[in-house]
mmCIF file of C-alpha atoms in Angstrom:
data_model
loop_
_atom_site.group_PDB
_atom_site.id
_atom_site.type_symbol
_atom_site.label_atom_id
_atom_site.label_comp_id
_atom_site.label_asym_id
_atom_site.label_seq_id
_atom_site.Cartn_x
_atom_site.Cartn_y
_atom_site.Cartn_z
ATOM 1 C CA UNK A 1 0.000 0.000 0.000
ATOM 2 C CA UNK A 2 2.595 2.080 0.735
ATOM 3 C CA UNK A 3 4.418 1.782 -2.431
ATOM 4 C CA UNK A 4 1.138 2.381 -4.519
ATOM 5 C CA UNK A 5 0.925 5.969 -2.475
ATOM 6 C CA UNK A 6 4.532 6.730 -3.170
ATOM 7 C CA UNK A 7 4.325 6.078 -6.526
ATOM 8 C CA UNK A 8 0.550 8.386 -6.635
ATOM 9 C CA UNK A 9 2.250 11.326 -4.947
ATOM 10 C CA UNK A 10 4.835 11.537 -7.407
ATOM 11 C CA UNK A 11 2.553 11.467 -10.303
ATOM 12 C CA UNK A 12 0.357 14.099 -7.995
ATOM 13 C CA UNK A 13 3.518 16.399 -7.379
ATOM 14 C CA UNK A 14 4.798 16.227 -11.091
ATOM 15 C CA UNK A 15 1.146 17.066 -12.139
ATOM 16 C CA UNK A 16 1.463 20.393 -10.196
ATOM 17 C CA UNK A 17 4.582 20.935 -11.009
ATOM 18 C CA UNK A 18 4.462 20.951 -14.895
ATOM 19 C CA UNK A 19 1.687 24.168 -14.952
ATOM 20 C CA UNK A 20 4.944 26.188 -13.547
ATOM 21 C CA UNK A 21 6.897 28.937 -15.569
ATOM 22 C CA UNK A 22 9.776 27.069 -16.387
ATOM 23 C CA UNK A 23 11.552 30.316 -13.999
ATOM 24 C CA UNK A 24 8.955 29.167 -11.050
ATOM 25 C CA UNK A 25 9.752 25.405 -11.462
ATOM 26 C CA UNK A 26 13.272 25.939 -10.680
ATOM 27 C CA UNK A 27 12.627 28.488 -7.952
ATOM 28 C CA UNK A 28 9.783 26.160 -6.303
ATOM 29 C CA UNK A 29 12.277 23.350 -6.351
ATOM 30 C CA UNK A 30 15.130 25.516 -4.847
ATOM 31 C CA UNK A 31 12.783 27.330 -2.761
ATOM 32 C CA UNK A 32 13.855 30.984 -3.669
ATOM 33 C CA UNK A 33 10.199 31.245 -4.930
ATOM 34 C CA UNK A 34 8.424 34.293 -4.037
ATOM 35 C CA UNK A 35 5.314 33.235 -4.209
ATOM 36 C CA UNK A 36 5.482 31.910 -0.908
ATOM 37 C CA UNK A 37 2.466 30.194 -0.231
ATOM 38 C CA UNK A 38 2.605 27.955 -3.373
ATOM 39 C CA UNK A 39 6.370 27.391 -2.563
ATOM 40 C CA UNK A 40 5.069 26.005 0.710
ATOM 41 C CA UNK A 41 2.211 23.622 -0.529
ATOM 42 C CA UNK A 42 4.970 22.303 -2.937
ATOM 43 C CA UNK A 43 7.365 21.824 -0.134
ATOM 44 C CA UNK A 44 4.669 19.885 1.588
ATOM 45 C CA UNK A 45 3.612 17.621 -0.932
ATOM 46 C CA UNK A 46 7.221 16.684 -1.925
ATOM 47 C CA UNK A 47 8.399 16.043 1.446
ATOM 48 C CA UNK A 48 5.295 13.972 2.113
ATOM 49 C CA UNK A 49 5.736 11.850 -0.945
ATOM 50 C CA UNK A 50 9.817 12.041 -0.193
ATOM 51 C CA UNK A 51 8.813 10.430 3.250
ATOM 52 C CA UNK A 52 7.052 7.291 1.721
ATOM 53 C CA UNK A 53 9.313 6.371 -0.935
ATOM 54 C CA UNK A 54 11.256 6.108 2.144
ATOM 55 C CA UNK A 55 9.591 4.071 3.980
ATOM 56 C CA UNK A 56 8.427 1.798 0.648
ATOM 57 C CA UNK A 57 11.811 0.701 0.600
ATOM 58 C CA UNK A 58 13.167 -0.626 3.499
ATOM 59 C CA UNK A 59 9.501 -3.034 3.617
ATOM 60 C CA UNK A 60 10.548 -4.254 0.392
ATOM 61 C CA UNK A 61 14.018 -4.923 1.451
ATOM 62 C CA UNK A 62 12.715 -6.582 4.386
ATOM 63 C CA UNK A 63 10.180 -9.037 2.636
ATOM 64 C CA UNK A 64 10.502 -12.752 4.013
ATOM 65 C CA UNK A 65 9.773 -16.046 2.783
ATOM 66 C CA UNK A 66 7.373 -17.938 4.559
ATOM 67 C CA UNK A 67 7.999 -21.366 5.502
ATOM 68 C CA UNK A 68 4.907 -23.811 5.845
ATOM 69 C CA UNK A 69 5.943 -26.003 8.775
ATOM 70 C CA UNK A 70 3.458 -29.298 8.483
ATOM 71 C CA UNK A 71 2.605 -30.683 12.094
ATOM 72 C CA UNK A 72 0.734 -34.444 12.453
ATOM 73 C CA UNK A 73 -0.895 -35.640 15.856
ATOM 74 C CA UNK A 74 2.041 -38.000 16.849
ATOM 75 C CA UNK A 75 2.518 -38.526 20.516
ATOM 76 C CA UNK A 76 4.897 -38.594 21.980
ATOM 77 C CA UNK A 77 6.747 -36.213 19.298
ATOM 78 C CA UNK A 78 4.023 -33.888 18.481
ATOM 79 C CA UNK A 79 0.394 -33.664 20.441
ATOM 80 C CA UNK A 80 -2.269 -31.589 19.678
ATOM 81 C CA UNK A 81 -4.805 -32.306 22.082
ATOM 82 C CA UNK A 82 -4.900 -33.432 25.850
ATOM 83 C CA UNK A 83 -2.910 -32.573 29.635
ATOM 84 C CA UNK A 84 0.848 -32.462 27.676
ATOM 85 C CA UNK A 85 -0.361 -30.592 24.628
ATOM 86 C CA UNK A 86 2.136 -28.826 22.954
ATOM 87 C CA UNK A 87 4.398 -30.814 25.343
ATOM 88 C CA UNK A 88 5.701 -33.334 22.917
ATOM 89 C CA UNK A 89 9.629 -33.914 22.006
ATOM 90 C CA UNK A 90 9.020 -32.481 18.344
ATOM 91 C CA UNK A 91 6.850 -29.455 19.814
ATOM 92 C CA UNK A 92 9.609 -28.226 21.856
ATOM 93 C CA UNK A 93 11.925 -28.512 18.993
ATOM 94 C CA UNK A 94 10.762 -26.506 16.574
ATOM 95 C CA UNK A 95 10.619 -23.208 18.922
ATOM 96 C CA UNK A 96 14.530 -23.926 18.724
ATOM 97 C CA UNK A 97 14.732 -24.574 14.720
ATOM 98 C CA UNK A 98 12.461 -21.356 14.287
ATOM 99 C CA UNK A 99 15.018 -19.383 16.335
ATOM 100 C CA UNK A 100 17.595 -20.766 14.218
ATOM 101 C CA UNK A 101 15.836 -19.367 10.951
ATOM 102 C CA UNK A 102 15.545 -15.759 11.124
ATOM 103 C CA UNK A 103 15.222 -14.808 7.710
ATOM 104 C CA UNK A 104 12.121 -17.053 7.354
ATOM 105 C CA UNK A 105 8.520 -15.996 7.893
ATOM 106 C CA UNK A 106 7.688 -19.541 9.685
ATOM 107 C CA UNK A 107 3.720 -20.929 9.585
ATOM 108 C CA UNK A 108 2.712 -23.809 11.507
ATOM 109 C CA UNK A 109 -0.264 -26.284 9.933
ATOM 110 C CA UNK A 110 -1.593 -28.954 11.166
ATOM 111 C CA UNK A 111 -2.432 -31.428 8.839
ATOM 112 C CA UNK A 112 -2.943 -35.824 8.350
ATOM 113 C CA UNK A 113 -0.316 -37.835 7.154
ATOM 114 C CA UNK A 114 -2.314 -37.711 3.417
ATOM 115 C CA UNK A 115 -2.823 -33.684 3.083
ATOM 116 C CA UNK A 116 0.891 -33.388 4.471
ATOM 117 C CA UNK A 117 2.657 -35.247 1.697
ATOM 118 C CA UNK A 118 0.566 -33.884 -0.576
ATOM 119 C CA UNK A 119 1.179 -30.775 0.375
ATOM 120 C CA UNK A 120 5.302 -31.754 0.745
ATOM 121 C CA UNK A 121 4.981 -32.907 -3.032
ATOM 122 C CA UNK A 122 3.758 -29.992 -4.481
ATOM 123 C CA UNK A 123 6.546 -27.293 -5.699
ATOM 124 C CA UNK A 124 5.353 -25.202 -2.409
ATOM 125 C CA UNK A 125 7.763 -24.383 0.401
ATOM 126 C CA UNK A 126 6.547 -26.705 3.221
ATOM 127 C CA UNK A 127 8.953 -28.876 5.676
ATOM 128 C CA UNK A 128 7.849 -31.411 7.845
ATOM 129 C CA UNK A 129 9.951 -32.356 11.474
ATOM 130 C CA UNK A 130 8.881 -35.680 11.794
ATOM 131 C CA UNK A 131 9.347 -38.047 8.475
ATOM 132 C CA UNK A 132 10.988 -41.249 8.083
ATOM 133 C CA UNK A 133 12.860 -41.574 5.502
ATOM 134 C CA UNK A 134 11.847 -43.636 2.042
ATOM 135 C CA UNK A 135 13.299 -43.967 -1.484
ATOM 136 C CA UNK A 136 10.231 -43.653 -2.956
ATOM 137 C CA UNK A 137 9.414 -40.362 -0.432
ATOM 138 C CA UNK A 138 13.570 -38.829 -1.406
ATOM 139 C CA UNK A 139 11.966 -38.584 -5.037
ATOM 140 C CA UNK A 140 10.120 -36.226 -4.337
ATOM 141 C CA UNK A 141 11.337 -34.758 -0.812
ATOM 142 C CA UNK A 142 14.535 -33.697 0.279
ATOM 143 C CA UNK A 143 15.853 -34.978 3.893
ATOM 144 C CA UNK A 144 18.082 -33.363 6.506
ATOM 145 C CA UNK A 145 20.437 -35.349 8.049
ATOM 146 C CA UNK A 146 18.974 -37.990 10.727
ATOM 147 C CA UNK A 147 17.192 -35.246 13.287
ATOM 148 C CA UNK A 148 15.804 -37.758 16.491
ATOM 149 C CA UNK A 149 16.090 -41.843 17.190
ATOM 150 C CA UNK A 150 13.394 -43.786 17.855
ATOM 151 C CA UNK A 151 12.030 -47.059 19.197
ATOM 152 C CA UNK A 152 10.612 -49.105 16.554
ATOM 153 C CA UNK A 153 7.786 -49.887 15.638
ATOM 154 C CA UNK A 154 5.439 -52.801 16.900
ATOM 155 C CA UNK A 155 2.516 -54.786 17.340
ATOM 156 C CA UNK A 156 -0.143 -54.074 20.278
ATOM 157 C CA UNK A 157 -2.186 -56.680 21.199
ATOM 158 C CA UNK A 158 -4.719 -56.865 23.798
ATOM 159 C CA UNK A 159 -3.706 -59.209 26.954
ATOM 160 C CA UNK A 160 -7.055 -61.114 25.890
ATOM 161 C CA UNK A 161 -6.001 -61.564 22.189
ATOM 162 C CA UNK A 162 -2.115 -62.766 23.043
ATOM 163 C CA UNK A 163 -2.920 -66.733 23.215
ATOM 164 C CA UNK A 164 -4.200 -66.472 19.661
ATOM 165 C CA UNK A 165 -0.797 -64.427 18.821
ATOM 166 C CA UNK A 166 1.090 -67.301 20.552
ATOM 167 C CA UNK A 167 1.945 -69.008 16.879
ATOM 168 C CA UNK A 168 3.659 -66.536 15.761
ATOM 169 C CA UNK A 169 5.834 -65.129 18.703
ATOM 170 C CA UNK A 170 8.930 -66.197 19.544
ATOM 171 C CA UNK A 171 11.864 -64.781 22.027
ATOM 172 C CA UNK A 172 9.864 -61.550 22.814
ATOM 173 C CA UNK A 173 9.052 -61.004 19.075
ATOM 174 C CA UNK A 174 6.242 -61.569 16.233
ATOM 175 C CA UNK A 175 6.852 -62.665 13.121
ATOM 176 C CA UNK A 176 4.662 -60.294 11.058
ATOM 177 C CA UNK A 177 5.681 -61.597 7.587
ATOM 178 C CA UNK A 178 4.250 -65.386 8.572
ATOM 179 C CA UNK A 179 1.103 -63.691 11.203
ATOM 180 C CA UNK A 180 -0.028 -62.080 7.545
ATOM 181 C CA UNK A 181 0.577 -64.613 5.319
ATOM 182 C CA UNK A 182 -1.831 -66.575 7.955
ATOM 183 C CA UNK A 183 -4.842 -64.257 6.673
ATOM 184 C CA UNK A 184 -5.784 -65.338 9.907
ATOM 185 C CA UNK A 185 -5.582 -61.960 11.531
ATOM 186 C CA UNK A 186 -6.610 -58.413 10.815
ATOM 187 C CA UNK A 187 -4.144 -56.051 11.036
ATOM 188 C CA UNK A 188 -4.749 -52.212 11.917
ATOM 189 C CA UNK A 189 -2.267 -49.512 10.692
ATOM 190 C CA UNK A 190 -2.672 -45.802 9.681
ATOM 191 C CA UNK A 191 -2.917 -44.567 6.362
ATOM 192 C CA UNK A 192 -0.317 -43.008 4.230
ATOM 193 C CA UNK A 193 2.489 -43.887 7.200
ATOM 194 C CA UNK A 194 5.513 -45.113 6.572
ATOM 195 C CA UNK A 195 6.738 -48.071 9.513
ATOM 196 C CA UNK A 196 10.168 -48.334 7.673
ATOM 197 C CA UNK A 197 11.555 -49.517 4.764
ATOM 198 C CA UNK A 198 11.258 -53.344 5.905
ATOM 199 C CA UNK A 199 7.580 -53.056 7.653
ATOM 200 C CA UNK A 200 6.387 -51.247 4.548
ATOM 201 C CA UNK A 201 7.504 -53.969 2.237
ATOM 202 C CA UNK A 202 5.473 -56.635 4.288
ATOM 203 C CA UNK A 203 2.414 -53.985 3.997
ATOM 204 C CA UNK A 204 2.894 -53.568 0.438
ATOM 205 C CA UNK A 205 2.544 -57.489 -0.442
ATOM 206 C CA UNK A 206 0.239 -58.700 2.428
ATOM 207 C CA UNK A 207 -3.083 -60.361 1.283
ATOM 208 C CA UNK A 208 -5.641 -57.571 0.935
ATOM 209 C CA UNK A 209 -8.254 -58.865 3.436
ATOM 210 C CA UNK A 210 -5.256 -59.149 6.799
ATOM 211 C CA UNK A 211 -5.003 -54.850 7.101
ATOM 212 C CA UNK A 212 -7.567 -52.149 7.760
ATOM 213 C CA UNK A 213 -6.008 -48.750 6.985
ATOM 214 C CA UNK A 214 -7.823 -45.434 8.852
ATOM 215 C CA UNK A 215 -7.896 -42.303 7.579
ATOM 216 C CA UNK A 216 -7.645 -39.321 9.463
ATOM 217 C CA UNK A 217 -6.253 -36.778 12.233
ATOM 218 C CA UNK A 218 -7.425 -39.588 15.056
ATOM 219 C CA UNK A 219 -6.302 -42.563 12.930
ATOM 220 C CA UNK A 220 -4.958 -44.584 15.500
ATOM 221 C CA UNK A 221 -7.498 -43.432 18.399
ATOM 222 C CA UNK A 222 -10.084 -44.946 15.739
ATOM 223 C CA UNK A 223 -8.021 -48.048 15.398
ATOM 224 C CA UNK A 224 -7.585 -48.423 19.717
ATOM 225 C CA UNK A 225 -11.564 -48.208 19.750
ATOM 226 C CA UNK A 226 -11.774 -51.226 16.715
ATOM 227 C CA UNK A 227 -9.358 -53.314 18.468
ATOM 228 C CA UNK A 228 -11.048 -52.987 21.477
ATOM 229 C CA UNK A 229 -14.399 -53.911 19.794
ATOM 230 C CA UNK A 230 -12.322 -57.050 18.720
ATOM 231 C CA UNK A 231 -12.527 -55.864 15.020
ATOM 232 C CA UNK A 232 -8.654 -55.959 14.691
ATOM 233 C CA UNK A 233 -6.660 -58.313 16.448
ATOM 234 C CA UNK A 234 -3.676 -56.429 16.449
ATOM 235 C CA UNK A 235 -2.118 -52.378 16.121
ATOM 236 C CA UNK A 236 1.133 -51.661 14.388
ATOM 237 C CA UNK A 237 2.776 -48.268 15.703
ATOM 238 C CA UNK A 238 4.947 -46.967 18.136
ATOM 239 C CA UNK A 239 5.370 -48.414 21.567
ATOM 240 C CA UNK A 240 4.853 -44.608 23.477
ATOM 241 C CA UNK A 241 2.117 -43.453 20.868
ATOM 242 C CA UNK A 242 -0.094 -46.258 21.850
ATOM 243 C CA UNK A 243 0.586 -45.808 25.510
ATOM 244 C CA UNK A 244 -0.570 -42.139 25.476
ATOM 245 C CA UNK A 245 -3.090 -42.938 23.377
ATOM 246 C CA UNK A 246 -4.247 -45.814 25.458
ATOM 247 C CA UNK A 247 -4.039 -43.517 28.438
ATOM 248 C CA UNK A 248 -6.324 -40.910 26.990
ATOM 249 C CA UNK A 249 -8.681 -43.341 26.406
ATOM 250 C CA UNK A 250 -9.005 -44.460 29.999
ATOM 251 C CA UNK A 251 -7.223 -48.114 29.097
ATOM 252 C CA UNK A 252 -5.259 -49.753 31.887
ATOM 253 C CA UNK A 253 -1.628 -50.329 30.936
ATOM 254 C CA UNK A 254 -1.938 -53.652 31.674
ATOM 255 C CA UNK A 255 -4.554 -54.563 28.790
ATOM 256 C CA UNK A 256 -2.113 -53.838 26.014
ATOM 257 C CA UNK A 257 1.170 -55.597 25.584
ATOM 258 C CA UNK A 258 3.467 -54.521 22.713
ATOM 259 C CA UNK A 259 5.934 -56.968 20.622
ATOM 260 C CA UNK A 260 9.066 -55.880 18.542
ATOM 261 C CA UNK A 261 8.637 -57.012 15.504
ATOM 262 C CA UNK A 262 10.825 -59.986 14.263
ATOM 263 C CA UNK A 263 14.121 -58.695 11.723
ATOM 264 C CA UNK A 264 13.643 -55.137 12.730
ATOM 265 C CA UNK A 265 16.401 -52.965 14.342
ATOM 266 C CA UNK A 266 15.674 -51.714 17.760
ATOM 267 C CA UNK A 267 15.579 -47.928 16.693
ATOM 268 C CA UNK A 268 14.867 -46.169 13.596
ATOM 269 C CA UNK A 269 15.624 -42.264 12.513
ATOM 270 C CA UNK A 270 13.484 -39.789 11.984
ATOM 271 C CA UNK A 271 14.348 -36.838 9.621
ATOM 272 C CA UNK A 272 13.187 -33.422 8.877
ATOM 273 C CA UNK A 273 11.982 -33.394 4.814
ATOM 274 C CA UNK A 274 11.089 -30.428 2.834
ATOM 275 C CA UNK A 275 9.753 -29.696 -0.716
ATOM 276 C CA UNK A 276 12.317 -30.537 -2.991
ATOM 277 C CA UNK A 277 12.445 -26.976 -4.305
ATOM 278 C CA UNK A 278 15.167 -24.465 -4.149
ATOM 279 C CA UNK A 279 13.339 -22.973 -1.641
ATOM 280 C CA UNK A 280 13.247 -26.455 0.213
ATOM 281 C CA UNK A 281 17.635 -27.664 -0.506
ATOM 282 C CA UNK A 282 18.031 -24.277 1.257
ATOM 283 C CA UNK A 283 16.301 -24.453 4.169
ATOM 284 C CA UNK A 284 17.332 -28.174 4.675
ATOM 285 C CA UNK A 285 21.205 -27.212 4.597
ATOM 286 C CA UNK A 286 20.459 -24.355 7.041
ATOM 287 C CA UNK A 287 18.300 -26.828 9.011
ATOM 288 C CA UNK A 288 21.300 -29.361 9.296
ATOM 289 C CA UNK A 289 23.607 -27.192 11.108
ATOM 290 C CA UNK A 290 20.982 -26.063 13.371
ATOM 291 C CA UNK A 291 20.289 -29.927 14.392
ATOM 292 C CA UNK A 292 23.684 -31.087 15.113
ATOM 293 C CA UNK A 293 23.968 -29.659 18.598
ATOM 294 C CA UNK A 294 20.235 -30.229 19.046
ATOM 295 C CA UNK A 295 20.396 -33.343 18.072
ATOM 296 C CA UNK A 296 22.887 -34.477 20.663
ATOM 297 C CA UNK A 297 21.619 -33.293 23.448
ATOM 298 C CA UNK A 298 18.278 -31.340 23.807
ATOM 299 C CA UNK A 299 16.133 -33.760 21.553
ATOM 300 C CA UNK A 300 17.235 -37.245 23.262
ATOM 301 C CA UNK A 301 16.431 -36.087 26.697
ATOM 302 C CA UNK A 302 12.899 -34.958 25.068
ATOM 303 C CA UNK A 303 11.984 -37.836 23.765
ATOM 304 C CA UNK A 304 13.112 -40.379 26.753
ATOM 305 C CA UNK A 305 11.036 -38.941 29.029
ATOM 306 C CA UNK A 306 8.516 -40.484 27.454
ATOM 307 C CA UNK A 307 9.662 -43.790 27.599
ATOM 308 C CA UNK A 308 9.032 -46.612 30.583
ATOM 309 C CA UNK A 309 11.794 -46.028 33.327
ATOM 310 C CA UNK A 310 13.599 -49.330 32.527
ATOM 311 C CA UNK A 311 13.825 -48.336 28.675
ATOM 312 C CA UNK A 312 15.803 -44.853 29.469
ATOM 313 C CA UNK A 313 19.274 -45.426 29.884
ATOM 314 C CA UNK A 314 19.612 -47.488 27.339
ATOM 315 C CA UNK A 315 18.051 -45.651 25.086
ATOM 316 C CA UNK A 316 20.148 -42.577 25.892
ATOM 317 C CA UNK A 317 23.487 -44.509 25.645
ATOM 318 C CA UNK A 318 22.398 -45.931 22.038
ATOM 319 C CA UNK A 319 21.234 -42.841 20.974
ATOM 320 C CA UNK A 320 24.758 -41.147 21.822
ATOM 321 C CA UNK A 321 26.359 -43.299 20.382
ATOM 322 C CA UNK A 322 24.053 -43.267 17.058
ATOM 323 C CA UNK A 323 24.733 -39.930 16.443
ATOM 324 C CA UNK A 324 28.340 -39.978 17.248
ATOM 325 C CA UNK A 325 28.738 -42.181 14.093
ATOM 326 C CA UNK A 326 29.527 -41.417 10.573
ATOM 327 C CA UNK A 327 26.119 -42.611 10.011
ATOM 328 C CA UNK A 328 24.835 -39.757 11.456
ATOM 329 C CA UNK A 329 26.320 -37.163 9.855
#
């Protein structure tokens, strides 16, 4: 608005100016005029419109980009609802990675997993804190280094369901490969997530009629109320996730018992990703060299307080030593 004025008070102030002697003009300009009063009007006018080409310029210098920040319901990394909203590892993150990024305009959206890579897919300038990391997804997305370690993820079963799980446990863990080539069991996961490059193959060729897939921003508190209906026999997810989620929904720990999954690593990385734009490579190398130091030390401590007691020095010592490793970097 400011530049449309400038630019109207020049046109206004050459518009007076051109009914001048040419004698006048050049006295009005160097104000030896003697025809005061018009002198002063012109004085005005120019130093008014002198003022806002001023101040037009400095607002254009300081134009920012905005950067979309995408934000999924993901206890215990990001929560939207509940006693610890706002509260989750990921949440108190990105106050930090914000500060980082001054010369951003930075937007925070909340969106499903669906609408968010969408959204991370079209040639927009979006990021997203919380992604694992895919080849099919790195076609599309570009990835900072690994941001935050994880525990895996599992299978939740209900303490009434486990005898019927019995086949296909063994040592602590469940075979998921030979549970759904059983079609014997219905399997509930979330739409659009990725469970890792290993899980997601098993998804991908599983008989049609073993998985139920939910839509949505409460996904998986849709999926807790089918499984305890008995329409799913078992959850996949994370081990904390399902814990909070259980605990919002007034279920006592002790009906739910969770099972590593057979051929999976213990933890798993999760990366900040970003529209592979120009916009996006940017932001991501800027992004990196805010996350090393977090990284280390500020995001581990986040997320292991929401872990079980017995899980949290261990957890903390792999971590460490995870990101201590030229894998890592």
């Amino acid at each position: 608005m400011t530049r449309g004025r400038s630019r109207n008070c020049v046109k206004a102030g050459l518009s007076k100016l051109k009914g001048l002697p040419a004698l006048d003009l050049l006295l009005a300009v160097t104000g030896h005029s003697t025809h005061h009063r018009r002198r002063g009007r012109m004085q005005r006018a120019l130093g008014f419109c002198m003022l806002l080409a001023a101040l037009a310029v400095p607002s254009m210098a300081q134009a920012k980009e905005t950067l979309i920040w995408l934000l999924r319901d993901l206890p215990p990394l990001t929560i939207f609802e509940g006693p610890q909203q706002n509260q989750g590892a990921i949440d108190q993150l990105l106050p930090l990675l914000i500060a980082s990024m001054p010369e951003y305009e930075h937007s925070i959206v909340r969106v499903n997993r669906a609408r968010g890579l969408q959204m991370l897919r079209e040639p927009s300038f979006t990021c997203d804190p919380a992604l694992l990391w895919s080849s099919e997804r790195a076609k599309q997305i570009v990835f900072s280094i690994p941001a935050f370690r994880i525990i895996s993820n599992g299978l939740a079963v209900r303490d009434q369901d486990q005898p019927a799980l019995a086949p296909f446990i063994a040592d602590g863990q469940v075979d998921l490969a030979a549970l759904l080539a059983s079609r014997s069991k219905k399997l509930g996961i979330v739409a659009e997530r990725s469970y890792g490059k290993t899980i997601d193959k098993m998804l991908t060729v599983a008989p049609g009629n073993t998985i139920t897939a939910h839509y949505g921003n409460e996904a998986l508190s849709s999926l807790m109320q089918m499984q305890r209906l008995g329409r799913i026999s078992a959850l996949l997810g994370y081990w904390p996730e399902i814990r909070y989620q259980a605990q919002l929904q007034g279920i006592p720990a002790n009906e739910l018992i969770f099972y590593p999954i057979k051929g999976i690593e213990r933890y798993q990385s999760g990366y900040i990703g970003c529209s592979d734009t120009a916009q996006g490579r940017q932001a991501i190398t800027q992004i990196n060299q805010a996350l090393r130091p977090l990284r280390d030390s500020r995001l581990m401590t986040l997320y292991s307080h929401w872990l079980d007691p017995a899980s949290r020095d261990d957890y903390m010592m792999d971590a460490r030593a995870f990101f201590q490793s030229p894998a890592a970097q």
